[in-house]
C-alpha cells in the first residue's frame, strides 16, 4: 500500500493532469488519497502547500536518479515536465502568487550550489543568481504550456552550467593568483 504522501501525489497528479482544471476539489482529493479532510488540513493547511509539497517531492526524486551531473538533471527535469506538461501548467496557474516559488528556487539553489561546490571555489551570490535564472526560465516555459521543445530550453540552461563552470575556474584561478604562501616557503 502506498504511503500517505504518495497517495496524495498520485491523486493530485491525476486531478491536475486534466485539461479543464479551474480549482482543486479538496474533498475529491481526500477521497481519492484515502485521507480525511482533517488530516489534509493538519498536514498542509491549504491546497497551495500541498501542490508545493508534491512538486518538491517529485524534484527530489528526479535529483536522485542516475546521472548526477547538472546537465543530466536538467535534461531529466525538462523531459519529466514535458511528459507531464498539463500537470505542471495547472499547478503553476493554480498556485497563489509565489506559493511554490521560494521553495523551488531554494531547491534549485541547493542543487546548483552542491554542483558548484564539488568543483572548487565559487561565489554564493552568482550561484544564487544563476539558480534564479534557471527557475525563471523553467517557469516561463511551463507557463506557456511547454510549447517550445525542451531541447531549445536545454540549450539555454547549458549556458547556465557553463557560467557556473567558468565562474568556478575564475574563482579558483584568482585564489591561486593571490595565494603567495608557497613563494615564502621557497625562500626560507
CSV table of C-alpha atoms in Angstrom, one decimal:
chain,number,residue,atom,x,y,z
A,1,UNK,CA,0.0,0.0,0.0
A,2,UNK,CA,1.2,3.5,-0.9
A,3,UNK,CA,2.2,5.9,1.9
A,4,UNK,CA,0.0,8.8,2.6
A,5,UNK,CA,2.2,11.4,0.7
A,6,UNK,CA,2.4,9.1,-2.3
A,7,UNK,CA,-1.4,8.7,-2.4
A,8,UNK,CA,-1.8,12.4,-2.2
A,9,UNK,CA,0.7,12.9,-5.0
A,10,UNK,CA,-1.0,10.4,-7.3
A,11,UNK,CA,-4.5,11.9,-6.6
A,12,UNK,CA,-3.2,15.4,-7.1
A,13,UNK,CA,-1.3,14.4,-10.2
A,14,UNK,CA,-4.4,12.8,-11.7
A,15,UNK,CA,-6.6,15.9,-10.9
A,16,UNK,CA,-4.1,18.4,-12.3
A,17,UNK,CA,-3.5,16.4,-15.4
A,18,UNK,CA,-7.0,17.2,-16.7
A,19,UNK,CA,-7.2,19.9,-19.3
A,20,UNK,CA,-10.0,22.0,-17.8
A,21,UNK,CA,-9.0,22.4,-14.2
A,22,UNK,CA,-10.2,25.6,-12.6
A,23,UNK,CA,-9.6,24.7,-9.0
A,24,UNK,CA,-8.7,21.6,-6.9
A,25,UNK,CA,-11.6,19.9,-5.1
A,26,UNK,CA,-10.1,19.1,-1.7
A,27,UNK,CA,-12.9,16.7,-0.8
A,28,UNK,CA,-12.4,14.7,-4.0
A,29,UNK,CA,-8.6,14.8,-3.4
A,30,UNK,CA,-9.0,13.5,0.1
A,31,UNK,CA,-11.4,10.7,-1.1
A,32,UNK,CA,-9.0,9.6,-3.8
A,33,UNK,CA,-6.0,9.7,-1.5
A,34,UNK,CA,-7.9,7.9,1.2
A,35,UNK,CA,-7.3,10.5,3.9
A,36,UNK,CA,-9.7,12.7,5.9
A,37,UNK,CA,-10.1,16.4,5.3
A,38,UNK,CA,-9.0,17.0,8.8
A,39,UNK,CA,-5.7,15.2,8.1
A,40,UNK,CA,-5.3,17.1,4.9
A,41,UNK,CA,-5.7,20.5,6.7
A,42,UNK,CA,-3.5,19.4,9.6
A,43,UNK,CA,-0.7,18.4,7.2
A,44,UNK,CA,-1.0,21.2,4.6
A,45,UNK,CA,-3.3,23.9,5.7
A,46,UNK,CA,-4.3,24.8,2.2
A,47,UNK,CA,-4.1,23.4,-1.3
A,48,UNK,CA,-1.1,25.5,-2.4
A,49,UNK,CA,1.0,23.9,0.3
A,50,UNK,CA,0.0,20.5,-0.9
A,51,UNK,CA,0.9,21.4,-4.5
A,52,UNK,CA,4.2,22.7,-3.4
A,53,UNK,CA,5.0,19.6,-1.3
A,54,UNK,CA,4.1,17.3,-4.2
A,55,UNK,CA,6.2,19.1,-6.7
A,56,UNK,CA,9.2,19.4,-4.4
A,57,UNK,CA,8.9,15.6,-3.7
A,58,UNK,CA,9.0,15.0,-7.4
A,59,UNK,CA,12.0,17.2,-7.9
A,60,UNK,CA,13.8,15.3,-5.1
A,61,UNK,CA,13.1,12.0,-6.8
A,62,UNK,CA,14.4,13.3,-10.1
A,63,UNK,CA,17.6,14.5,-8.3
A,64,UNK,CA,18.2,11.0,-7.0
A,65,UNK,CA,18.1,9.4,-10.4
A,66,UNK,CA,21.2,8.3,-12.3
A,67,UNK,CA,23.3,10.9,-13.9
A,68,UNK,CA,24.3,13.2,-11.1
A,69,UNK,CA,25.7,15.9,-13.5
A,70,UNK,CA,23.7,19.2,-13.6
A,71,UNK,CA,23.2,18.8,-17.3
A,72,UNK,CA,21.7,15.3,-16.9
A,73,UNK,CA,19.5,16.6,-14.0
A,74,UNK,CA,18.2,19.4,-16.2
A,75,UNK,CA,17.6,17.0,-19.1
A,76,UNK,CA,15.6,14.7,-16.8
A,77,UNK,CA,13.7,17.5,-15.3
A,78,UNK,CA,12.7,19.1,-18.6
A,79,UNK,CA,11.8,15.7,-20.0
A,80,UNK,CA,9.6,14.9,-17.0
A,81,UNK,CA,7.9,18.3,-17.2
A,82,UNK,CA,7.3,17.9,-20.9
A,83,UNK,CA,5.8,14.5,-20.3
A,84,UNK,CA,3.5,15.9,-17.6
A,85,UNK,CA,3.1,19.4,-19.0
A,86,UNK,CA,-0.6,19.7,-18.2
A,87,UNK,CA,0.0,18.8,-14.6
A,88,UNK,CA,2.8,21.4,-14.2
A,89,UNK,CA,0.9,24.0,-16.2
A,90,UNK,CA,-2.2,23.6,-13.9
A,91,UNK,CA,0.0,23.5,-10.8
A,92,UNK,CA,1.7,26.7,-11.9
A,93,UNK,CA,-1.5,28.5,-12.6
A,94,UNK,CA,-3.5,27.3,-9.6
A,95,UNK,CA,-0.8,28.2,-7.1
A,96,UNK,CA,-1.0,31.5,-5.3
A,97,UNK,CA,1.5,34.1,-6.4
A,98,UNK,CA,4.9,33.0,-5.2
A,99,UNK,CA,3.4,30.0,-3.4
A,100,UNK,CA,5.9,27.4,-4.6
A,101,UNK,CA,8.4,29.8,-6.0
A,102,UNK,CA,10.7,30.3,-3.0
A,103,UNK,CA,11.0,26.7,-2.1
A,104,UNK,CA,11.6,25.7,-5.7
A,105,UNK,CA,14.2,28.4,-6.1
A,106,UNK,CA,15.8,27.2,-2.9
A,107,UNK,CA,15.8,23.6,-4.2
A,108,UNK,CA,17.5,24.7,-7.5
A,109,UNK,CA,20.0,26.8,-5.5
A,110,UNK,CA,20.9,24.0,-3.2
A,111,UNK,CA,21.5,21.6,-6.1
A,112,UNK,CA,23.5,24.1,-8.1
A,113,UNK,CA,25.4,25.0,-5.0
A,114,UNK,CA,26.4,21.4,-4.4
A,115,UNK,CA,27.3,21.1,-8.1
A,116,UNK,CA,29.5,24.2,-7.9
A,117,UNK,CA,31.0,23.3,-4.5
A,118,UNK,CA,32.3,20.0,-5.9
A,119,UNK,CA,34.2,21.9,-8.5
A,120,UNK,CA,36.0,24.3,-6.1
A,121,UNK,CA,35.6,27.9,-5.1
A,122,UNK,CA,32.5,29.8,-6.1
A,123,UNK,CA,30.5,32.9,-5.4
A,124,UNK,CA,27.3,32.3,-3.5
A,125,UNK,CA,25.7,35.4,-5.0
A,126,UNK,CA,26.5,34.3,-8.6
A,127,UNK,CA,25.2,30.8,-7.9
A,128,UNK,CA,22.0,32.2,-6.4
A,129,UNK,CA,21.5,34.5,-9.4
A,130,UNK,CA,22.0,31.5,-11.8
A,131,UNK,CA,19.5,29.4,-9.8
A,132,UNK,CA,17.0,32.3,-10.1
A,133,UNK,CA,17.6,32.4,-13.9
A,134,UNK,CA,17.2,28.7,-14.1
A,135,UNK,CA,14.0,28.8,-12.1
A,136,UNK,CA,12.6,31.8,-14.1
A,137,UNK,CA,13.4,30.1,-17.4
A,138,UNK,CA,11.7,26.8,-16.5
A,139,UNK,CA,8.6,28.6,-15.0
A,140,UNK,CA,8.3,30.7,-18.2
A,141,UNK,CA,8.4,27.5,-20.2
A,142,UNK,CA,5.7,25.9,-18.0
A,143,UNK,CA,3.5,29.0,-18.0
A,144,UNK,CA,3.4,28.8,-21.8
A,145,UNK,CA,2.3,25.1,-21.7
A,146,UNK,CA,5.7,23.8,-22.6
A,147,UNK,CA,5.1,24.7,-26.2
A,148,UNK,CA,8.7,25.1,-27.0
A,149,UNK,CA,10.6,21.8,-27.4
A,150,UNK,CA,12.7,21.2,-24.3
A,151,UNK,CA,15.9,20.8,-26.4
A,152,UNK,CA,15.7,24.5,-27.0
A,153,UNK,CA,15.3,25.1,-23.3
A,154,UNK,CA,18.2,22.9,-22.5
A,155,UNK,CA,20.4,25.0,-24.8
A,156,UNK,CA,19.6,28.0,-22.7
A,157,UNK,CA,20.2,26.0,-19.5
A,158,UNK,CA,23.5,24.7,-20.6
A,159,UNK,CA,24.7,28.3,-20.7
A,160,UNK,CA,24.0,28.4,-17.0
A,161,UNK,CA,26.1,25.3,-16.4
A,162,UNK,CA,28.9,26.9,-18.5
A,163,UNK,CA,28.6,30.1,-16.4
A,164,UNK,CA,28.9,28.1,-13.2
A,165,UNK,CA,31.9,26.2,-14.5
A,166,UNK,CA,33.5,29.5,-15.8
A,167,UNK,CA,33.0,31.3,-12.5
A,168,UNK,CA,34.4,28.4,-10.6
A,169,UNK,CA,37.5,28.5,-12.8
A,170,UNK,CA,37.7,32.2,-12.3
A,171,UNK,CA,37.4,32.0,-8.6
A,172,UNK,CA,39.9,29.1,-8.4
A,173,UNK,CA,42.5,31.0,-10.6
A,174,UNK,CA,42.0,34.1,-8.5
A,175,UNK,CA,42.7,32.1,-5.4
A,176,UNK,CA,45.9,30.8,-7.0
A,177,UNK,CA,47.0,34.2,-8.1
A,178,UNK,CA,46.6,35.7,-4.7
A,179,UNK,CA,47.9,32.8,-2.7
A,180,UNK,CA,51.6,33.7,-2.3
A,181,UNK,CA,52.3,31.4,0.7
A,182,UNK,CA,54.2,28.9,-1.5
A,183,UNK,CA,56.7,31.6,-2.5
A,184,UNK,CA,57.6,32.2,1.1
A,185,UNK,CA,58.4,28.6,1.6
A,186,UNK,CA,60.9,28.6,-1.2
A,187,UNK,CA,63.0,31.5,0.3
A,188,UNK,CA,63.3,30.0,3.8
